[in-house]
């Protein structure tokens, strides 16, 4: 769905939004939220710089309902578009986000420490109150994946025959691969979660 994205002085662009620690807030008409069918009110805005070269700018936004906003408009924080594109209003696509990324640090990251794959964390640490996050995996700074079958947070070389950690090309193929245990520690830099009601 195409909409006109316009900067608004009523919404402030914070440092945490710029750094990706918080989702960018956007005001839209409640009818647009219904059309997008977003249960968590999170959407992706895609702006094409040059279609022939496939150059685009995409960002994930947290939608806020405002009946005063026209149906075909999305109001974003002042300075967002001018910083990324050099314009204060553009034509863009908006669609429901199935996947999004939020960087956490400090007390937010401490909520994940010591948790295991399959455990739950309150989703308010990523800005979605009232929901829970199911931890499904992750990886450390070297890219070694966490696997649910290895207890603890240590790094080990295991003989693997299936994912996660190894995708066999031939039937029955096995390889020794470095993997991380199922517990989140300071060494884990990326965590995969699923949003649960």
XYZ file of N, CA, C and O in Angstrom:
788
model
N 0.845 -1.159 0.000
C 0.000 0.000 0.000
C 0.905 1.240 0.000
O 1.848 1.318 0.775
N 0.598 2.183 -0.884
C 1.395 3.407 -0.966
C 0.779 4.508 -0.112
O -0.441 4.676 -0.101
N 1.638 5.226 0.598
C 1.214 6.327 1.455
C 2.196 7.480 1.300
O 3.303 7.303 0.800
N 1.777 8.655 1.739
C 2.664 9.807 1.764
C 3.253 9.905 3.166
O 2.522 9.986 4.144
N 4.570 9.855 3.255
C 5.265 9.928 4.548
C 5.737 11.364 4.730
O 6.437 11.910 3.880
N 5.323 11.973 5.841
C 5.604 13.385 6.102
C 6.228 13.527 7.486
O 5.797 12.877 8.434
N 7.228 14.409 7.593
C 7.818 14.704 8.893
C 6.851 15.552 9.710
O 6.167 16.410 9.171
N 6.826 15.304 11.026
C 5.947 16.043 11.916
C 6.758 16.595 13.075
O 7.561 15.876 13.682
N 6.533 17.874 13.408
C 7.223 18.480 14.543
C 6.677 17.967 15.876
O 7.323 18.123 16.907
N 5.510 17.339 15.851
C 4.895 16.823 17.070
C 5.529 15.528 17.570
O 5.264 15.089 18.680
N 6.359 14.887 16.745
C 7.025 13.642 17.143
C 8.525 13.912 17.165
O 9.084 14.400 16.190
N 9.162 13.579 18.287
C 10.595 13.836 18.440
C 11.419 12.601 18.071
O 11.078 11.486 18.453
N 12.495 12.809 17.339
C 13.426 11.730 16.996
C 14.482 11.659 18.087
O 15.317 12.538 18.218
N 14.434 10.612 18.900
C 15.359 10.484 20.017
C 16.636 9.765 19.589
O 16.673 9.117 18.538
N 17.659 9.860 20.416
C 18.930 9.182 20.143
C 18.747 7.666 20.132
O 19.371 6.972 19.337
N 17.883 7.147 21.027
C 17.665 5.702 21.063
C 16.972 5.210 19.791
O 17.201 4.078 19.368
N 16.151 6.048 19.162
C 15.541 5.679 17.876
C 16.604 5.644 16.786
O 16.614 4.757 15.939
N 17.512 6.621 16.793
C 18.588 6.675 15.791
C 19.517 5.475 15.904
O 19.988 4.946 14.903
N 19.793 5.043 17.143
C 20.718 3.940 17.377
C 20.060 2.575 17.237
O 20.729 1.557 17.317
N 18.737 2.532 17.059
C 18.031 1.265 16.903
C 17.655 0.595 18.202
O 17.260 -0.573 18.213
N 17.777 1.300 19.333
C 17.412 0.720 20.627
C 15.924 0.859 20.908
O 15.412 0.278 21.855
N 15.236 1.640 20.088
C 13.798 1.866 20.252
C 13.194 1.986 18.852
O 13.818 2.538 17.946
N 11.985 1.440 18.684
C 11.326 1.552 17.388
C 10.904 2.998 17.135
O 10.500 3.705 18.058
N 10.989 3.427 15.884
C 10.590 4.779 15.495
C 9.072 4.883 15.613
O 8.342 4.017 15.139
N 8.575 5.941 16.256
C 7.143 6.158 16.405
C 6.595 6.847 15.154
O 7.226 7.752 14.616
N 5.406 6.436 14.724
C 4.744 7.053 13.579
C 3.253 7.155 13.874
O 2.653 6.225 14.408
N 2.672 8.306 13.533
C 1.234 8.506 13.740
C 0.509 8.251 12.428
O 0.899 8.763 11.378
N -0.571 7.445 12.506
C -1.380 7.118 11.336
C -2.852 7.123 11.732
O -3.197 7.096 12.909
N -3.713 7.113 10.729
C -5.154 7.028 10.949
C -5.500 5.612 11.414
O -4.920 4.647 10.921
N -6.444 5.444 12.345
C -6.825 4.101 12.803
C -7.289 3.177 11.677
O -7.109 1.963 11.745
N -7.876 3.743 10.617
C -8.326 2.916 9.488
C -7.150 2.274 8.763
O -7.249 1.156 8.266
N -6.009 2.972 8.704
C -4.813 2.414 8.073
C -4.275 1.239 8.893
O -3.833 0.234 8.331
N -4.362 1.329 10.207
C -3.918 0.223 11.069
C -4.790 -1.005 10.811
O -4.291 -2.130 10.728
N -6.102 -0.796 10.638
C -7.010 -1.905 10.325
C -6.671 -2.523 8.974
O -6.665 -3.743 8.821
N -6.396 -1.675 7.970
C -6.057 -2.170 6.631
C -4.767 -2.990 6.629
O -4.660 -3.987 5.927
N -3.793 -2.542 7.410
C -2.512 -3.252 7.466
C -2.611 -4.558 8.245
O -1.771 -5.439 8.082
N -3.635 -4.680 9.109
C -3.850 -5.879 9.903
C -2.606 -6.214 10.737
O -2.072 -7.314 10.676
N -2.123 -5.229 11.490
C -0.939 -5.415 12.326
C -1.365 -5.636 13.775
O -1.775 -4.705 14.452
N -1.265 -6.854 14.277
C -1.715 -7.112 15.641
C -0.878 -6.392 16.704
O -1.375 -6.061 17.760
N 0.401 -6.138 16.416
C 1.273 -5.479 17.390
C 1.567 -4.027 17.012
O 2.397 -3.385 17.637
N 0.902 -3.535 15.966
C 1.058 -2.164 15.478
C 2.496 -1.844 15.092
O 3.020 -0.781 15.386
N 3.142 -2.787 14.428
C 4.502 -2.592 13.935
C 4.465 -2.785 12.430
O 3.935 -3.773 11.929
N 5.038 -1.819 11.695
C 5.019 -1.861 10.242
C 6.374 -1.436 9.686
O 7.182 -0.830 10.378
N 6.604 -1.766 8.413
C 7.817 -1.358 7.721
C 7.449 -0.326 6.668
O 6.481 -0.503 5.927
N 8.225 0.746 6.617
C 8.058 1.783 5.595
C 9.244 1.648 4.643
O 10.391 1.696 5.068
N 8.952 1.442 3.345
C 9.996 1.282 2.335
C 9.920 2.444 1.339
O 8.880 2.663 0.719
N 11.020 3.162 1.217
C 11.101 4.293 0.295
C 12.127 3.949 -0.776
O 13.277 3.646 -0.465
N 11.706 4.023 -2.048
C 12.615 3.726 -3.150
C 13.362 4.991 -3.549
O 12.756 5.969 -3.941
N 14.690 4.936 -3.460
C 15.511 6.061 -3.929
C 15.617 6.004 -5.451
O 15.435 6.998 -6.136
N 15.952 4.814 -5.975
C 16.096 4.616 -7.413
C 15.743 3.167 -7.718
O 16.500 2.255 -7.404
N 14.573 2.948 -8.337
C 14.112 1.588 -8.614
C 15.001 0.857 -9.612
O 15.190 -0.345 -9.523
N 15.555 1.584 -10.582
C 16.386 0.932 -11.598
C 17.651 0.334 -10.975
O 18.137 -0.700 -11.409
N 18.190 0.991 -9.954
C 19.385 0.484 -9.265
C 19.033 -0.310 -8.012
O 19.908 -0.769 -7.291
N 17.726 -0.448 -7.754
C 17.199 -1.150 -6.571
C 17.728 -0.543 -5.269
O 18.021 -1.257 -4.318
N 17.841 0.781 -5.233
C 18.255 1.488 -4.027
C 17.010 1.868 -3.237
O 16.116 2.517 -3.767
N 16.983 1.450 -1.984
C 15.822 1.744 -1.146
C 16.266 2.022 0.278
O 17.355 1.639 0.700
N 15.387 2.692 1.025
C 15.585 2.942 2.446
C 14.365 2.367 3.153
O 13.233 2.689 2.802
N 14.610 1.495 4.126
C 13.509 0.890 4.886
C 13.737 1.118 6.367
O 14.877 1.109 6.832
N 12.657 1.341 7.090
C 12.747 1.416 8.541
C 11.463 0.890 9.146
O 10.390 0.970 8.553
N 11.601 0.321 10.332
C 10.470 -0.264 11.055
C 9.917 0.780 12.016
O 10.677 1.456 12.693
N 8.587 0.907 12.039
C 7.942 1.912 12.877
C 6.900 1.270 13.783
O 6.320 0.238 13.458
N 6.687 1.896 14.933
C 5.603 1.507 15.843
C 4.467 2.486 15.600
O 4.629 3.687 15.771
N 3.327 1.979 15.153
C 2.205 2.817 14.757
C 1.396 3.279 15.963
O 1.113 2.495 16.867
N 1.039 4.562 15.946
C 0.162 5.136 16.961
C -1.060 5.694 16.253
O -0.933 6.435 15.276
N -2.242 5.348 16.733
C -3.486 5.791 16.110
C -3.767 7.256 16.440
O -3.670 7.669 17.594
N -4.105 8.025 15.393
C -4.466 9.434 15.546
C -5.522 9.755 14.481
O -5.199 9.834 13.301
N -6.796 9.921 14.884
C -7.860 10.171 13.904
C -7.674 11.469 13.113
O -8.251 11.631 12.044
N -6.867 12.406 13.602
C -6.648 13.675 12.909
C -5.753 13.516 11.677
O -5.732 14.382 10.803
N -5.021 12.408 11.580
C -4.126 12.178 10.440
C -4.950 11.642 9.270
O -5.753 10.725 9.448
N -4.779 12.183 8.053
C -5.492 11.649 6.883
C -5.140 10.169 6.652
O -4.060 9.716 7.023
N -6.056 9.430 6.010
C -5.897 7.985 5.844
C -4.668 7.582 5.047
O -4.096 6.535 5.271
N -4.264 8.386 4.076
C -3.150 8.004 3.214
C -1.825 8.655 3.627
O -0.909 8.767 2.830
N -1.712 9.077 4.888
C -0.481 9.718 5.367
C 0.088 8.990 6.570
O -0.631 8.400 7.351
N 1.406 9.086 6.689
C 2.119 8.569 7.856
C 3.002 9.704 8.357
O 3.801 10.255 7.609
N 2.820 10.078 9.619
C 3.633 11.136 10.213
C 4.790 10.498 10.975
O 4.578 9.658 11.845
N 6.015 10.907 10.621
C 7.219 10.375 11.265
C 7.943 11.510 11.986
O 7.659 12.681 11.739
N 8.896 11.178 12.865
C 9.603 12.232 13.605
C 10.329 13.226 12.702
O 10.838 12.867 11.642
N 10.352 14.454 13.153
C 11.036 15.517 12.424
C 12.527 15.209 12.350
O 13.153 14.863 13.330
N 13.088 15.311 11.159
C 14.511 15.072 10.949
C 14.836 13.690 10.413
O 15.933 13.463 9.913
N 13.896 12.739 10.487
C 14.161 11.374 10.026
C 14.356 11.309 8.513
O 15.359 10.785 8.030
N 13.401 11.843 7.757
C 13.494 11.793 6.297
C 14.588 12.705 5.757
O 15.315 12.333 4.837
N 14.691 13.906 6.320
C 15.707 14.832 5.831
C 17.108 14.291 6.088
O 18.024 14.526 5.306
N 17.287 13.527 7.161
C 18.590 12.930 7.463
C 18.922 11.785 6.501
O 20.045 11.654 6.054
N 17.903 10.963 6.158
C 18.145 9.795 5.313
C 18.031 10.090 3.821
O 18.716 9.472 3.016
N 17.133 11.035 3.453
C 16.856 11.268 2.038
C 17.043 12.707 1.573
O 17.070 12.968 0.379
N 17.098 13.653 2.495
C 17.225 15.057 2.117
C 15.906 15.699 1.734
O 15.884 16.730 1.073
N 14.779 15.083 2.124
C 13.452 15.615 1.809
C 12.564 15.466 3.036
O 12.771 14.573 3.855
N 11.554 16.329 3.175
C 10.686 16.251 4.351
C 9.404 15.461 4.094
O 8.669 15.153 5.023
N 9.114 15.129 2.836
C 7.966 14.268 2.529
C 8.243 13.464 1.271
O 8.843 13.947 0.324
N 7.823 12.182 1.308
C 8.067 11.258 0.200
C 6.894 10.302 0.046
O 6.087 10.138 0.956
N 6.839 9.648 -1.116
C 5.869 8.591 -1.363
C 6.548 7.270 -0.995
O 7.703 7.042 -1.356
N 5.854 6.416 -0.246
C 6.475 5.185 0.236
C 5.462 4.048 0.302
O 4.257 4.269 0.255
N 5.996 2.838 0.422
C 5.174 1.654 0.654
C 5.142 1.400 2.157
O 6.141 1.599 2.838
N 4.001 0.940 2.651
C 3.915 0.541 4.059
C 3.259 -0.826 4.104
O 2.308 -1.104 3.379
N 3.830 -1.706 4.913
C 3.285 -3.047 5.048
C 3.597 -3.594 6.436
O 4.470 -3.085 7.138
N 2.879 -4.631 6.819
C 3.038 -5.242 8.134
C 4.410 -5.886 8.250
O 4.855 -6.589 7.350
N 5.073 -5.661 9.376
C 6.390 -6.258 9.618
C 6.229 -7.628 10.244
O 5.555 -7.780 11.260
N 6.859 -8.612 9.644
C 6.870 -9.938 10.244
C 8.101 -10.100 11.123
O 8.093 -10.857 12.076
N 9.177 -9.382 10.765
C 10.441 -9.471 11.485
C 10.979 -8.069 11.690
O 10.890 -7.233 10.800
N 11.539 -7.805 12.869
C 12.185 -6.518 13.101
C 13.305 -6.688 14.105
O 13.395 -7.707 14.792
N 14.178 -5.701 14.161
C 15.362 -5.773 15.009
C 15.393 -4.600 15.973
O 15.134 -3.467 15.584
N 15.712 -4.880 17.233
C 15.852 -3.854 18.257
C 17.141 -4.142 19.017
O 17.374 -5.269 19.451
N 17.983 -3.132 19.162
C 19.218 -3.280 19.929
C 18.930 -2.957 21.393
O 18.290 -1.959 21.689
N 19.390 -3.814 22.293
C 19.189 -3.577 23.729
C 20.549 -3.518 24.426
O 21.510 -4.142 23.988
N 20.601 -2.753 25.506
C 21.830 -2.662 26.293
C 21.464 -2.321 27.734
O 20.329 -1.953 28.027
N 22.437 -2.445 28.626
C 22.214 -2.085 30.032
C 21.207 -2.977 30.717
O 21.277 -4.204 30.641
N 20.232 -2.354 31.382
C 19.237 -3.117 32.151
C 18.317 -3.923 31.241
O 17.815 -4.969 31.651
N 18.103 -3.430 30.019
C 17.278 -4.198 29.079
C 17.970 -5.514 28.726
O 17.341 -6.558 28.679
N 19.270 -5.459 28.459
C 20.014 -6.671 28.112
C 20.136 -7.603 29.317
O 20.172 -8.826 29.164
N 20.194 -7.041 30.519
C 20.317 -7.857 31.735
C 19.104 -8.760 31.931
O 19.214 -9.812 32.566
N 17.955 -8.379 31.374
C 16.751 -9.203 31.485
C 16.917 -10.541 30.760
O 16.238 -11.516 31.080
N 17.824 -10.601 29.776
C 18.044 -11.827 29.009
C 19.131 -12.724 29.613
O 19.157 -13.915 29.332
N 20.041 -12.159 30.402
C 21.162 -12.934 30.938
C 20.682 -14.075 31.833
O 19.814 -13.898 32.682
N 21.258 -15.248 31.612
C 20.905 -16.426 32.401
C 19.681 -17.170 31.892
O 19.380 -18.257 32.371
N 18.971 -16.617 30.926
C 17.796 -17.296 30.366
C 18.248 -18.348 29.356
O 19.291 -18.228 28.731
N 17.420 -19.388 29.193
C 17.729 -20.475 28.265
C 16.794 -20.430 27.073
O 15.738 -19.793 27.116
N 17.181 -21.121 26.008
C 16.318 -21.254 24.834
C 15.032 -21.940 25.285
O 15.065 -22.955 25.984
N 13.892 -21.366 24.932
C 12.593 -21.902 25.329
C 11.969 -21.163 26.501
O 10.811 -21.393 26.811
N 12.721 -20.268 27.158
C 12.173 -19.487 28.258
C 11.605 -18.171 27.744
O 11.871 -17.752 26.614
N 10.824 -17.498 28.597
C 10.140 -16.268 28.224
C 10.751 -15.054 28.919
O 11.250 -15.154 30.033
N 10.672 -13.898 28.231
C 11.101 -12.604 28.769
C 9.984 -11.620 28.478
O 9.325 -11.704 27.435
N 9.744 -10.680 29.391
C 8.731 -9.653 29.185
C 9.109 -8.787 27.977
O 10.239 -8.308 27.881
N 8.192 -8.574 27.038
C 8.471 -7.827 25.805
C 8.588 -6.329 26.026
O 8.935 -5.596 25.100
N 8.316 -5.850 27.232
C 8.459 -4.412 27.487
C 9.922 -3.965 27.380
O 10.190 -2.786 27.207
N 10.883 -4.891 27.444
C 12.294 -4.523 27.282
C 12.605 -4.059 25.867
O 13.594 -3.369 25.644
N 11.758 -4.417 24.895
C 11.934 -3.944 23.520
C 10.843 -2.952 23.117
O 10.705 -2.619 21.941
N 10.063 -2.493 24.077
C 9.057 -1.462 23.807
C 7.677 -1.966 23.451
O 6.878 -1.223 22.891
N 7.362 -3.217 23.758
C 6.031 -3.768 23.482
C 5.453 -4.279 24.802
O 5.611 -5.452 25.150
N 4.796 -3.408 25.576
C 4.271 -3.835 26.878
C 3.091 -4.799 26.739
O 2.354 -4.768 25.756
N 2.951 -5.668 27.724
C 1.819 -6.595 27.756
C 2.017 -7.873 26.973
O 1.124 -8.708 26.921
N 3.157 -8.078 26.359
C 3.436 -9.283 25.578
C 4.668 -9.974 26.155
O 5.358 -9.442 27.014
N 4.959 -11.174 25.651
C 6.142 -11.915 26.078
C 6.977 -12.299 24.864
O 6.455 -12.454 23.760
N 8.286 -12.469 25.079
C 9.204 -12.928 24.047
C 9.649 -14.349 24.380
O 10.104 -14.606 25.488
N 9.519 -15.267 23.422
C 10.010 -16.626 23.570
C 11.401 -16.677 22.953
O 11.572 -16.350 21.776
N 12.407 -17.056 23.731
C 13.780 -17.131 23.218
C 13.896 -18.392 22.367
O 13.655 -19.503 22.840
N 14.282 -18.222 21.084
C 14.378 -19.355 20.162
C 15.804 -19.669 19.739
O 16.047 -20.698 19.130
N 16.763 -18.778 20.036
C 18.150 -19.036 19.645
C 18.982 -17.781 19.750
O 18.567 -16.790 20.344
N 20.158 -17.814 19.142
C 21.053 -16.668 19.160
C 22.425 -17.065 18.678
O 22.653 -18.206 18.249
N 23.362 -16.123 18.744
C 24.737 -16.412 18.357
C 25.683 -15.485 19.103
O 25.283 -14.436 19.604
N 26.956 -15.892 19.172
C 27.940 -15.078 19.872
C 28.645 -14.134 18.905
O 28.308 -14.081 17.723
N 29.652 -13.399 19.394
C 30.328 -12.393 18.577
C 31.102 -13.006 17.416
O 31.373 -12.338 16.419
N 31.448 -14.290 17.508
C 32.154 -14.976 16.413
C 31.192 -15.614 15.422
O 31.622 -16.194 14.425
N 29.891 -15.558 15.709
C 28.885 -16.117 14.813
C 28.510 -17.552 15.111
O 27.757 -18.163 14.363
N 29.035 -18.124 16.196
C 28.689 -19.498 16.540
C 27.282 -19.536 17.121
O 26.966 -18.799 18.054
N 26.409 -20.415 16.585
C 25.009 -20.433 17.026
C 24.815 -21.118 18.373
O 25.591 -21.995 18.761
N 23.754 -20.720 19.062
C 23.331 -21.398 20.281
C 22.491 -22.604 19.862
O 21.701 -22.517 18.923
N 22.688 -23.721 20.556
C 21.848 -24.884 20.264
C 21.137 -25.320 21.549
O 21.717 -25.264 22.631
N 19.888 -25.736 21.449
C 19.104 -26.054 22.649
C 19.542 -27.326 23.372
O 19.217 -27.510 24.536
N 20.300 -28.199 22.720
C 20.668 -29.486 23.331
C 21.926 -29.426 24.186
O 22.208 -30.372 24.921
N 22.695 -28.327 24.118
C 23.926 -28.206 24.906
C 23.665 -27.337 26.130
O 23.428 -26.142 26.011
N 23.706 -27.922 27.347
C 23.431 -27.115 28.536
C 24.567 -26.141 28.851
O 25.722 -26.381 28.522
N 24.212 -25.022 29.470
C 25.198 -24.017 29.857
C 25.451 -22.995 28.768
O 24.744 -22.932 27.769
N 26.494 -22.180 28.979
C 26.786 -21.121 27.995
C 28.143 -21.299 27.343
O 28.611 -20.426 26.625
N 28.792 -22.432 27.580
C 30.138 -22.666 27.047
C 30.126 -22.917 25.544
O 29.109 -23.296 24.972
N 31.297 -22.709 24.930
C 31.484 -22.977 23.505
C 32.132 -24.351 23.380
O 33.119 -24.632 24.050
N 31.564 -25.212 22.556
C 32.072 -26.567 22.390
C 32.099 -26.952 20.916
O 31.311 -26.453 20.126
N 32.951 -27.914 20.576
C 32.983 -28.496 19.230
C 32.208 -29.812 19.306
O 32.646 -30.762 19.960
N 31.052 -29.853 18.678
C 30.197 -31.040 18.705
C 30.085 -31.650 17.318
O 30.176 -30.953 16.310
N 29.843 -32.953 17.288
C 29.601 -33.648 16.040
C 28.120 -33.490 15.704
O 27.256 -34.014 16.413
N 27.828 -32.732 14.650
C 26.439 -32.406 14.304
C 26.031 -33.080 13.005
O 26.830 -33.228 12.078
N 24.732 -33.438 12.936
C 24.197 -34.029 11.715
C 22.950 -33.291 11.228
O 22.362 -33.679 10.223
N 22.548 -32.229 11.955
C 21.350 -31.482 11.578
C 21.430 -30.064 12.147
O 22.251 -29.782 13.019
N 20.561 -29.156 11.649
C 20.538 -27.793 12.192
C 20.035 -27.796 13.629
O 19.356 -28.747 14.020
N 20.319 -26.787 14.411
C 21.115 -25.598 14.103
C 22.617 -25.881 14.210
O 23.029 -26.790 14.916
N 23.386 -25.113 13.479
C 24.830 -25.236 13.525
C 25.432 -25.948 12.341
O 26.593 -25.738 12.017
N 24.653 -26.802 11.660
C 25.161 -27.530 10.496
C 24.009 -27.965 9.615
O 23.016 -28.514 10.088
N 24.135 -27.719 8.335
C 23.141 -28.140 7.345
C 23.805 -29.151 6.411
O 24.586 -28.768 5.540
N 23.534 -30.454 6.589
C 24.203 -31.468 5.765
C 23.786 -31.387 4.296
O 22.635 -31.103 3.982
N 24.766 -31.605 3.420
C 24.487 -31.606 1.975
C 24.064 -32.998 1.508
O 23.280 -33.145 0.579
N 24.643 -34.003 2.145
C 24.337 -35.394 1.785
C 23.666 -36.096 2.962
O 23.906 -35.756 4.124
N 22.872 -37.130 2.652
C 22.183 -37.877 3.696
C 23.208 -38.606 4.562
O 24.120 -39.256 4.044
N 23.083 -38.453 5.876
C 23.995 -39.119 6.805
C 25.289 -38.364 7.075
O 26.111 -38.823 7.860
N 25.486 -37.212 6.444
C 26.716 -36.443 6.648
C 26.754 -35.843 8.052
O 25.748 -35.347 8.553
N 27.936 -35.909 8.677
C 28.133 -35.317 10.001
C 29.442 -34.533 9.986
O 30.379 -34.906 9.297
N 29.487 -33.458 10.773
C 30.713 -32.661 10.890
C 30.852 -32.135 12.307
O 29.873 -31.891 12.988
N 32.109 -31.934 12.698
C 32.383 -31.329 13.996
C 32.337 -29.816 13.829
O 33.068 -29.241 13.036
N 31.437 -29.162 14.569
C 31.236 -27.710 14.461
C 31.262 -27.068 15.838
O 30.837 -27.669 16.825
N 31.755 -25.820 15.880
C 31.744 -25.052 17.125
C 30.342 -24.481 17.335
O 29.771 -23.881 16.425
N 29.802 -24.680 18.525
C 28.481 -24.161 18.879
C 28.516 -23.619 20.303
O 29.430 -23.908 21.072
N 27.534 -22.837 20.651
C 27.410 -22.229 21.971
C 26.257 -22.929 22.689
O 25.309 -23.391 22.056
N 26.315 -23.018 24.012
C 25.270 -23.659 24.814
C 23.947 -22.911 24.779
O 23.825 -21.829 24.191
N 22.933 -23.460 25.451
C 21.575 -22.917 25.368
C 21.280 -21.785 26.351
O 20.168 -21.288 26.410
N 22.279 -21.346 27.145
C 22.069 -20.291 28.131
C 22.694 -18.987 27.653
O 23.842 -18.973 27.194
N 21.968 -17.888 27.775
C 22.461 -16.580 27.330
C 23.458 -16.037 28.343
O 23.182 -15.998 29.535
N 24.625 -15.634 27.844
C 25.674 -15.068 28.692
C 26.153 -13.757 28.070
O 25.621 -13.310 27.052
N 27.182 -13.163 28.657
C 27.746 -11.905 28.147
C 28.319 -12.058 26.744
O 28.403 -11.088 25.991
N 28.747 -13.275 26.372
C 29.353 -13.501 25.054
C 28.323 -13.510 23.920
O 28.678 -13.344 22.763
N 27.057 -13.747 24.233
C 26.001 -13.784 23.208
C 25.656 -12.350 22.815
O 25.336 -11.526 23.664
N 25.754 -12.045 21.515
C 25.511 -10.678 21.048
C 24.228 -10.551 20.236
O 23.769 -9.439 19.973
N 23.649 -11.659 19.822
C 22.432 -11.617 19.016
C 21.486 -12.698 19.511
O 21.874 -13.847 19.664
N 20.235 -12.305 19.798
C 19.243 -13.237 20.336
C 18.034 -13.253 19.414
O 17.511 -12.203 19.040
N 17.591 -14.456 19.063
C 16.375 -14.604 18.262
C 15.216 -14.866 19.208
O 15.309 -15.722 20.084
N 14.135 -14.115 19.024
C 12.954 -14.299 19.858
C 11.704 -14.304 18.996
O 11.713 -13.857 17.859
N 10.622 -14.798 19.589
C 9.323 -14.811 18.929
C 8.347 -14.092 19.845
O 8.325 -14.347 21.051
N 7.549 -13.188 19.303
C 6.573 -12.436 20.082
C 5.350 -13.300 20.349
O 4.733 -13.814 19.429
N 5.025 -13.458 21.627
C 3.910 -14.319 22.053
C 2.877 -13.459 22.776
O 3.226 -12.551 23.523
N 1.591 -13.748 22.558
C 0.511 -13.011 23.226
C 0.509 -13.230 24.717
O 0.872 -14.199 25.252
